[in-house]
XYZ file of C-alpha atoms in Angstrom:
403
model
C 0.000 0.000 0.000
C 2.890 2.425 0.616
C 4.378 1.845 -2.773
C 0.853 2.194 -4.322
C 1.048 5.594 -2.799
C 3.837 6.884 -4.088
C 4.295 10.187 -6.484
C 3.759 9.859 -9.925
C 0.328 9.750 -11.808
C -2.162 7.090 -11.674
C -1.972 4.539 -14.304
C -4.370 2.413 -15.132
C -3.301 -1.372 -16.841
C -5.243 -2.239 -19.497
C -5.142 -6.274 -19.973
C -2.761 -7.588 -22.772
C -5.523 -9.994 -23.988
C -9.364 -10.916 -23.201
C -8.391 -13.597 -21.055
C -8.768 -11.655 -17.559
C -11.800 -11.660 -14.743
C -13.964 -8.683 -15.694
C -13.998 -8.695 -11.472
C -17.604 -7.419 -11.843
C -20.512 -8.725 -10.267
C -24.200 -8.686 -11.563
C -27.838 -9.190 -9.678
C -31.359 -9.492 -10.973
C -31.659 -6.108 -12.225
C -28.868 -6.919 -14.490
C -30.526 -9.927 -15.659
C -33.985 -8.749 -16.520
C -32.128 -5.521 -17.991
C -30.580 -8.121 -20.154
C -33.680 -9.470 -21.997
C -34.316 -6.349 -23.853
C -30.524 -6.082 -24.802
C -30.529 -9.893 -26.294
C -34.685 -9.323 -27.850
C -32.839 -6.507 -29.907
C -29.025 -8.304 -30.644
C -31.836 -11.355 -31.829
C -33.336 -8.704 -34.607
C -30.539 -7.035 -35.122
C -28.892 -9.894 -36.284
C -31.633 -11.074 -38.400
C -32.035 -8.084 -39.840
C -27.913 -8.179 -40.720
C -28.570 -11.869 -42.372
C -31.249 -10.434 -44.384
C -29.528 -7.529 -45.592
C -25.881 -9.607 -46.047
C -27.852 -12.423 -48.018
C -29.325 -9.884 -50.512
C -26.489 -8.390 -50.642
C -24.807 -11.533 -51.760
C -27.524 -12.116 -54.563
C -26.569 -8.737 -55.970
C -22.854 -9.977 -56.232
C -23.552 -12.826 -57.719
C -25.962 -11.150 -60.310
C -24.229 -7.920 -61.437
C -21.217 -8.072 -59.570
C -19.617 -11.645 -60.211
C -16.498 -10.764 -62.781
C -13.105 -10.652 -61.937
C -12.910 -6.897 -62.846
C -16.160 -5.742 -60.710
C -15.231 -7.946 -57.726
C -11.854 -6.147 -57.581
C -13.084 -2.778 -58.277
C -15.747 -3.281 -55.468
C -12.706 -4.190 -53.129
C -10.749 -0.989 -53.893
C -14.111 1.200 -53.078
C -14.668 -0.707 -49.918
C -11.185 -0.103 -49.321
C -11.471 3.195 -49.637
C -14.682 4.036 -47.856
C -12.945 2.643 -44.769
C -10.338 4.546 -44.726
C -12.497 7.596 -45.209
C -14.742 6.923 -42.242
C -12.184 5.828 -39.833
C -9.861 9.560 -40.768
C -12.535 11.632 -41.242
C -15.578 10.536 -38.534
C -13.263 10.578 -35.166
C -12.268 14.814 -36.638
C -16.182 15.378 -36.154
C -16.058 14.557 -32.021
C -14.707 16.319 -28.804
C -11.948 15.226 -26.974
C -12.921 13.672 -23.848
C -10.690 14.404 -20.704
C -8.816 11.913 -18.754
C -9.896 13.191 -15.253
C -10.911 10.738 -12.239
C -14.243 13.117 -12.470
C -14.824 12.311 -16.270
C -14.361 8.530 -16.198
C -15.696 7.427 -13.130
C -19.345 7.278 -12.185
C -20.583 9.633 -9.999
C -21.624 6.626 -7.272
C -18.397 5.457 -7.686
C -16.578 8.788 -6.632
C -18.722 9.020 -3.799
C -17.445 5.557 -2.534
C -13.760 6.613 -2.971
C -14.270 9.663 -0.942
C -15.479 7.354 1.380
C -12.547 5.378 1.896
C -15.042 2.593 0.249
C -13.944 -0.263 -2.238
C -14.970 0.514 -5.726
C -17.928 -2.010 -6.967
C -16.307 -3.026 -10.240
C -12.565 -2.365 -10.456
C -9.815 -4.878 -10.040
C -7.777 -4.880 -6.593
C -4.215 -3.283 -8.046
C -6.201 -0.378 -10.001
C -8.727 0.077 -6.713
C -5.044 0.817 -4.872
C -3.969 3.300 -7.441
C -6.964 5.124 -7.564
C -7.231 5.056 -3.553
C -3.870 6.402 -3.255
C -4.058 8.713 -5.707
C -7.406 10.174 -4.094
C -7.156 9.574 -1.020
C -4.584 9.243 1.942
C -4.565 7.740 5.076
C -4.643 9.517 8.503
C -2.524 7.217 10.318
C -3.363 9.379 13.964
C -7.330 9.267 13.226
C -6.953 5.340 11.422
C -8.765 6.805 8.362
C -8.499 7.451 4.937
C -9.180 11.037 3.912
C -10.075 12.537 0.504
C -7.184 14.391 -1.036
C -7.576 18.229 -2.457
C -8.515 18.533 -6.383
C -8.052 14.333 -6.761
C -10.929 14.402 -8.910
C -9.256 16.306 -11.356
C -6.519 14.238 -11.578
C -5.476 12.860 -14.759
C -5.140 9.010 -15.504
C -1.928 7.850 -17.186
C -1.491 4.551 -18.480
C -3.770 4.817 -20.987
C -2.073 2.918 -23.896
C -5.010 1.423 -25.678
C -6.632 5.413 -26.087
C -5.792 7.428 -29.377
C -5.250 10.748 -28.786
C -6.109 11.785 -32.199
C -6.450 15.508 -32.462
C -6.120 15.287 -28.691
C -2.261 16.222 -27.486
C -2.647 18.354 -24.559
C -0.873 17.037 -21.602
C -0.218 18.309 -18.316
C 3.420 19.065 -16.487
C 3.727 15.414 -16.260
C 3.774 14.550 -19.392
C -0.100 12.359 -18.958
C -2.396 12.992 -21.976
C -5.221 15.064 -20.411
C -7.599 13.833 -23.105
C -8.489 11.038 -26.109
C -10.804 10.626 -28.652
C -12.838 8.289 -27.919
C -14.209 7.224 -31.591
C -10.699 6.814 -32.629
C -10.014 4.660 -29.687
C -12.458 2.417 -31.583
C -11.803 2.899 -34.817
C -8.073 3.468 -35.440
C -6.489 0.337 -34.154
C -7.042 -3.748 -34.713
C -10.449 -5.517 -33.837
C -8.832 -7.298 -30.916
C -7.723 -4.085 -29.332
C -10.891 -1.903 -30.196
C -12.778 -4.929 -28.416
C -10.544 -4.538 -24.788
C -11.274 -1.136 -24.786
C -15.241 -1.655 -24.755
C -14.498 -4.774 -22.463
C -12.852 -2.129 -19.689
C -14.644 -2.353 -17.056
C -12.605 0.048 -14.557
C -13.975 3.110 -15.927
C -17.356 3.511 -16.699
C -17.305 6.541 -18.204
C -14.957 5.965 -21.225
C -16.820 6.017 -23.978
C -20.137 8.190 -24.231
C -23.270 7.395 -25.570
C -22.594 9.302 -28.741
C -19.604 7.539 -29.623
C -21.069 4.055 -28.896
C -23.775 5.163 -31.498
C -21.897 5.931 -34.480
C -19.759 2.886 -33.682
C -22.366 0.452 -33.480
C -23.632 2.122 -36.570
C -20.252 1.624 -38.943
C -19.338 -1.577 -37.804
C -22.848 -2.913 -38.444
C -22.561 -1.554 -42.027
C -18.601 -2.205 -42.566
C -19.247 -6.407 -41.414
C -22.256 -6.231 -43.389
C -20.333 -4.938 -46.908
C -17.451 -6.832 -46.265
C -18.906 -10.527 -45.398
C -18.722 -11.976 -48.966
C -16.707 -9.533 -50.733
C -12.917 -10.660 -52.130
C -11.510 -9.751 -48.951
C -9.659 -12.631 -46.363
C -11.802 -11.694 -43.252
C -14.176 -13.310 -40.328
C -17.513 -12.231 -39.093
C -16.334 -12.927 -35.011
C -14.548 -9.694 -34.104
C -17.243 -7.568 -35.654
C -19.664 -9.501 -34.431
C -18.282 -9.047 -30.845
C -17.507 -4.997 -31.159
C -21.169 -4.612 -33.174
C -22.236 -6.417 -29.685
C -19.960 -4.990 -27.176
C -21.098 -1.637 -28.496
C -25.175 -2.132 -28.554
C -24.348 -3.741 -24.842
C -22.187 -0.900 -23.381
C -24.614 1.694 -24.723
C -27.533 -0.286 -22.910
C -25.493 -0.361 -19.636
C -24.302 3.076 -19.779
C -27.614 4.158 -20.570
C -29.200 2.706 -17.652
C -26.102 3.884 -15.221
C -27.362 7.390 -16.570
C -30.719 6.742 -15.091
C -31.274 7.748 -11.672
C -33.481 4.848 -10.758
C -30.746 2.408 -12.038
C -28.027 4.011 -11.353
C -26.910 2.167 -7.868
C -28.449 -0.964 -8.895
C -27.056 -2.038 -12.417
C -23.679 -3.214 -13.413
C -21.109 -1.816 -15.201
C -21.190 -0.941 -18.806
C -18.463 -3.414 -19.478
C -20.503 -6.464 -18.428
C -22.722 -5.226 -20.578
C -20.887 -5.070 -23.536
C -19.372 -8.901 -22.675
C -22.881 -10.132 -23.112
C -23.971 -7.482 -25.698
C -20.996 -9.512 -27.516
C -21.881 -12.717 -27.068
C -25.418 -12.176 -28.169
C -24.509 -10.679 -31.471
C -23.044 -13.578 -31.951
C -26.439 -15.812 -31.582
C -28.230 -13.420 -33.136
C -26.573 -14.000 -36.306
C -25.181 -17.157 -35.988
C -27.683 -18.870 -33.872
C -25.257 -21.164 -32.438
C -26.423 -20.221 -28.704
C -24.069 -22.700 -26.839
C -20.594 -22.206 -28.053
C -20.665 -18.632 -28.413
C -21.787 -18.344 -25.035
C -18.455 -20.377 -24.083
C -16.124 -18.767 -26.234
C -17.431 -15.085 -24.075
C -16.870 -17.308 -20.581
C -13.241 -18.266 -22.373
C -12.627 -14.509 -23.262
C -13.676 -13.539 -20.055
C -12.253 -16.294 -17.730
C -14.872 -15.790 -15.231
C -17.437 -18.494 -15.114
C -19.553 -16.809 -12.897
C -20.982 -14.998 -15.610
C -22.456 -18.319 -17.255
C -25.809 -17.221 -16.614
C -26.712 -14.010 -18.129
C -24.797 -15.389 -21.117
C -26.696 -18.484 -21.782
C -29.454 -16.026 -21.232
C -28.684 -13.395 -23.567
C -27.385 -16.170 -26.559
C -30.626 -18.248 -26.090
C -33.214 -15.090 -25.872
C -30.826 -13.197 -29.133
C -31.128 -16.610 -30.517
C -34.838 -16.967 -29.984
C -35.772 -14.082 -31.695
C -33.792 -14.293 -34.645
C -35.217 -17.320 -35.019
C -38.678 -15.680 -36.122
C -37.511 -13.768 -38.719
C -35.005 -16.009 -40.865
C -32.219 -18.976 -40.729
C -29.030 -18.366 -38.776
C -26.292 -16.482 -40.924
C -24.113 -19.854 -42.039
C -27.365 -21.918 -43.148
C -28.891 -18.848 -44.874
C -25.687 -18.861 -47.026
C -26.151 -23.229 -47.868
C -28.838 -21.588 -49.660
C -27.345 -18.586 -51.560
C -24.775 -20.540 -52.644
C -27.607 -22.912 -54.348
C -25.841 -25.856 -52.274
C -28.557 -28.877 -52.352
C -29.842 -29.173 -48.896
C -32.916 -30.828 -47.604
C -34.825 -29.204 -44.794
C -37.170 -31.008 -41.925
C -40.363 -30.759 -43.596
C -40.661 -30.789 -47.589
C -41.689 -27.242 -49.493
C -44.329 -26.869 -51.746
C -42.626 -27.742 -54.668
C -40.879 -30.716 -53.673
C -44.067 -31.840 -52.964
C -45.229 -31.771 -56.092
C -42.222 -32.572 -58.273
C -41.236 -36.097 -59.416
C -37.829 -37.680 -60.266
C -38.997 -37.106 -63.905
C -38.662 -33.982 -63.485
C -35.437 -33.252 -61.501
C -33.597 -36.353 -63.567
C -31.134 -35.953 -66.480
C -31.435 -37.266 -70.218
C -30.870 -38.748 -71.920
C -29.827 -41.540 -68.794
C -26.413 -42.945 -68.859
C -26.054 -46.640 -67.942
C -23.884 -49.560 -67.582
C -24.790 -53.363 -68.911
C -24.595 -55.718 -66.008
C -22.394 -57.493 -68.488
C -19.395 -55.049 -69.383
C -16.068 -56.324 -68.789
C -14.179 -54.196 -65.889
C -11.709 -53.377 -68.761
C -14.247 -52.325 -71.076
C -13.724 -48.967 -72.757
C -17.472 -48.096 -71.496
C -17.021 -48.171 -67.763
C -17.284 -45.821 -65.333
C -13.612 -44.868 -65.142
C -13.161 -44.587 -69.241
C -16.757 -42.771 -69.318
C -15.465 -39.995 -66.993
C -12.048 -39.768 -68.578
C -14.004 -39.108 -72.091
C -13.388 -36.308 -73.468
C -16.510 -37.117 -76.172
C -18.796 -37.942 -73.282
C -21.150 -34.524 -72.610
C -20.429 -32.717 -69.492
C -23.912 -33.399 -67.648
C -23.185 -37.250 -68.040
C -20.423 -37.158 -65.669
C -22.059 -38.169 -62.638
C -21.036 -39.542 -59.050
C -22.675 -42.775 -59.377
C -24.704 -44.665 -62.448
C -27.040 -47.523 -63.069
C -26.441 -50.880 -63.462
C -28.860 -52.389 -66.346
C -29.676 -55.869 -67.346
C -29.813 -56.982 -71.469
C -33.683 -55.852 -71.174
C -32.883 -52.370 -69.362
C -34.061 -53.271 -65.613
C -32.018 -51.641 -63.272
C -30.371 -54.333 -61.105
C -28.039 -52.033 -59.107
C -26.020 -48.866 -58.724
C -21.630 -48.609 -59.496
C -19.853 -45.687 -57.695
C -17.439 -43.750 -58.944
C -14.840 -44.502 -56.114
C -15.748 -48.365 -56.927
C-alpha cells in the first residue's frame, strides 16, 4: 500500500488480452435488464442476415467478374479509410480526469474510503492512493484536495487523435474516444469496450456511431474478395449495442446504484450478437466465458445467446445456413416445401440416362472410369454414381465412382 502511494500519476493497466476476470458482479436487475438487450441483438442480427444475403444475390448477379469484384474491393477499401480519418475529426476530446471517467456513485465511494464495486484490486489501490490518503493518527483514509481532477496515465489502448494536450507530467489530459475504436485492430478496439474500470470511457454518442459503422462495414465486407471473419465484428457490433444499454441505464437515476457496469454489458452485448446472427447459442456463449475467464458470468450469457437466438429465429435462418442456400448448395430441410411436394424424379432427372450393362467387362472402354475420362462424353453425363442395367434395361443395381 505504501508503494501504491507513491508520487507519480495514476496509471491504469489495461489487460494484454481478453483472457482476464472482468472482477464485476451482476444481480437481478442486471438480468432482466438483459432481456431487452438480447430481444434486440436477436433482430438485429436477423435483420444483418437479411440484408448480407441480398447483398450476396446482388454480387452474384451484377457483380460476379473478376474486374467488378476487384473494383468493389478498392471502393470498400477506400470508404474505410475515409470513415475511420474523417468521422473521429467530427467529435470532442474527452478528458482523462478521475471526475470524467468514473461514475458519480463510484466517486462518492472513494471519498469514502469505500472499495470501488467493479474495479480490479491493483487499479482500486492506485486510484485510492491517488485520491485519497490515510490519517494514520485518526486510522482513516481522507479525501485528497482537487483528486478528482486528476489525470489518468497509463492509458495505452486510447488514441489521442487531435487530442495532445498534456499536463506538467507529461499524462495525456484527453483522447478521442471514436478513434479509440476505430483506429487500431479488432482485438484491441474490443478490450477497450471490455474495460470495465472506468465507466465513463466512452459516451453514448460515440457508442452510437460505432455500433452504426461496424454494423454496415461487417455487413459490406462478409462476402466480398476480402480474407476476413464475421467474429470480431460480431463481438464490437455487440460490445457496443451492450455498453450503450449499460451506460444508458447507469445514466438513469433509478438504475443508477443498482445495475452493473457498462463493461458487463458489452461482454454479453458480444456474445449475443453472436447468436443473433449465428444462432449457435451454446458455443458462443463459451467462447465469451473463455474470453472472459470468469465463469460466474455463465448465466446471463446463456441467457442473452438463447433469448438473441430466440428471436432471430422468427424472422429467418441463422447467418451460415442462410448462405447453404445462396450458394444454391442442395440441402434438404425437416419438412418438404411446396414444390418438392409436387415434383417427381422425372422432373429433376437428367437425359438422356447414362447406364452400364450388367455385363461389361471391368476393362471395357465403357465403364465408369473410361466414361469420366471421355473427353466425347457430354459434361452433364459425368455423374457420381450410375445404373447398373440388365440386357432388357431393368435396373439391377447402382456402381460408384470410387468403386
Amino acid at each position: 500500500l505504501e508503494k501504491a502511494q507513491g508520487s507519480g500519476p495514476v496509471k491504469v493497466e489495461f489487460e494484454q488480452d481478453f483472457g482476464a476476470s472482468i472482477g464485476c458482479g451482476y444481480n437481478i436487475v442486471d438480468m432482466l435488464a438483459i432481456v431487452p438487450l438480447a430481444a434486440f441483438l436477436g433482430l438485429w442480427g436477423a435483420l444483418f442476415n437479411h440484408v448480407n444475403v441480398k447483398l450476396g444475390i446482388w454480387r452474384k448477379t451484377f457483380a460476379g467478374s473478376k474486374p467488378k469484384r476487384i473494383a468493389e474491393l478498392f471502393a470498400i477499401v477506400l470508404a474505410t479509410a475515409a470513415v475511420v480519418t474523417i468521422v473521429p475529426v467530427g467529435f470532442s476530446c474527452k478528458s482523462t480526469k478521475v471526475k470524467d471517467l468514473l461514475h458519480p456513485s463510484e466517486l462518492k465511494r472513494i471519498q469514502a474510503g469505500q472499495q470501488l464495486t467493479c474495479i480490479e484490486s491493483d487499479v482500486y489501490l492506485k486510484f485510492i492512493s491517488k485520491m485519497n490518503y490515510q490519517d494514520e493518527k485518526a486510522q482513516e483514509w481522507v479525501f485528497r484536495e482537487n483528486a478528482m481532477d486528476t489525470p489518468l496515465g497509463g492509458l495505452e489502448a486510447l488514441k489521442h487523435y487531435g487530442c495532445h494536450k498534456t499536463n506538467e507530467d507529461g499524462v495525456y489530459e484527453s483522447y478521442n474516444p471514436i478513434a479509440s475504436l476505430f483506429l487500431q485492430a479488432g482485438p484491441e478496439a474490443a478490450k477497450v469496450l471490455f474495460e470495465h474500470s472506468l465507466p465513463m470511457l466512452l459516451p453514448l454518442p460515440e457508442l452510437a456511431v460505432a455500433f452504426f459503422f461496424f454494423s454496415a462495414f461487417a455487413c459490406i465486407c462478409a462476402g466480398a474478395c476480402i480474407p476476413s471473419g464475421l467474429v470480431i465484428p460480431h463481438i464490437l457490433i455487440g460490445a457496443c449495442a451492450g455498453r450503450f444499454w449499460g451506460l444508458a441505464l447507469n445514466s438513469m437515476d433509478v438504475f443508477s446504484s443498482t445495475v452493473g457496469d457498462p463493461g458487463v454489458y458489452a461482454i454479453v452485448g458480444a456474445a449475443g450478437m453472436l447468436a443473433g446472427s449465428g444462432r449457435v447459442p451454446l458455443f458462443f456463449a463459451s467462447v465469451m466465458v473463455e474470453i472472459t475467464n470468469d465463469r460466474a458470468f455463465v448465466p446471463p450469457l446463456v441467457l442473452c445467446t438463447f433469448i438473441a437466438m430466440l428471436v432471430g429465429n422468427l424472422f429467418n435462418h441463422g447467418y451460415y445456413h442462410a448462405l447453404i442456400h445462396m450458394n444454391g448448395l442442395p440441402i434438404l430441410g425437416d419438412e418438404p416445401n411446396a414444390a418438392q411436394e409436387k415434383l417427381s424424379v422425372a422432373d429433376v432427372m437428367g437425359s438422356p440416362v447414362v447406364t452400364l450393362n450388367a455385363d461389361t467387362p471391368i476393362c471395357s472402354t465403357t465403364t465408369v472410369a473410361t466414361l469420366l475420362g471421355c473427353d466425347e462424353v457430354d459434361a452433364q453425363a459425368k455423374h457420381a454414381a450410375y445404373p447398373v442395367v440388365d440386357g432388357s434395361g431393368r435396373l439391377v443395381g447402382l456402381v460408384d465412382v470410387k468403386d
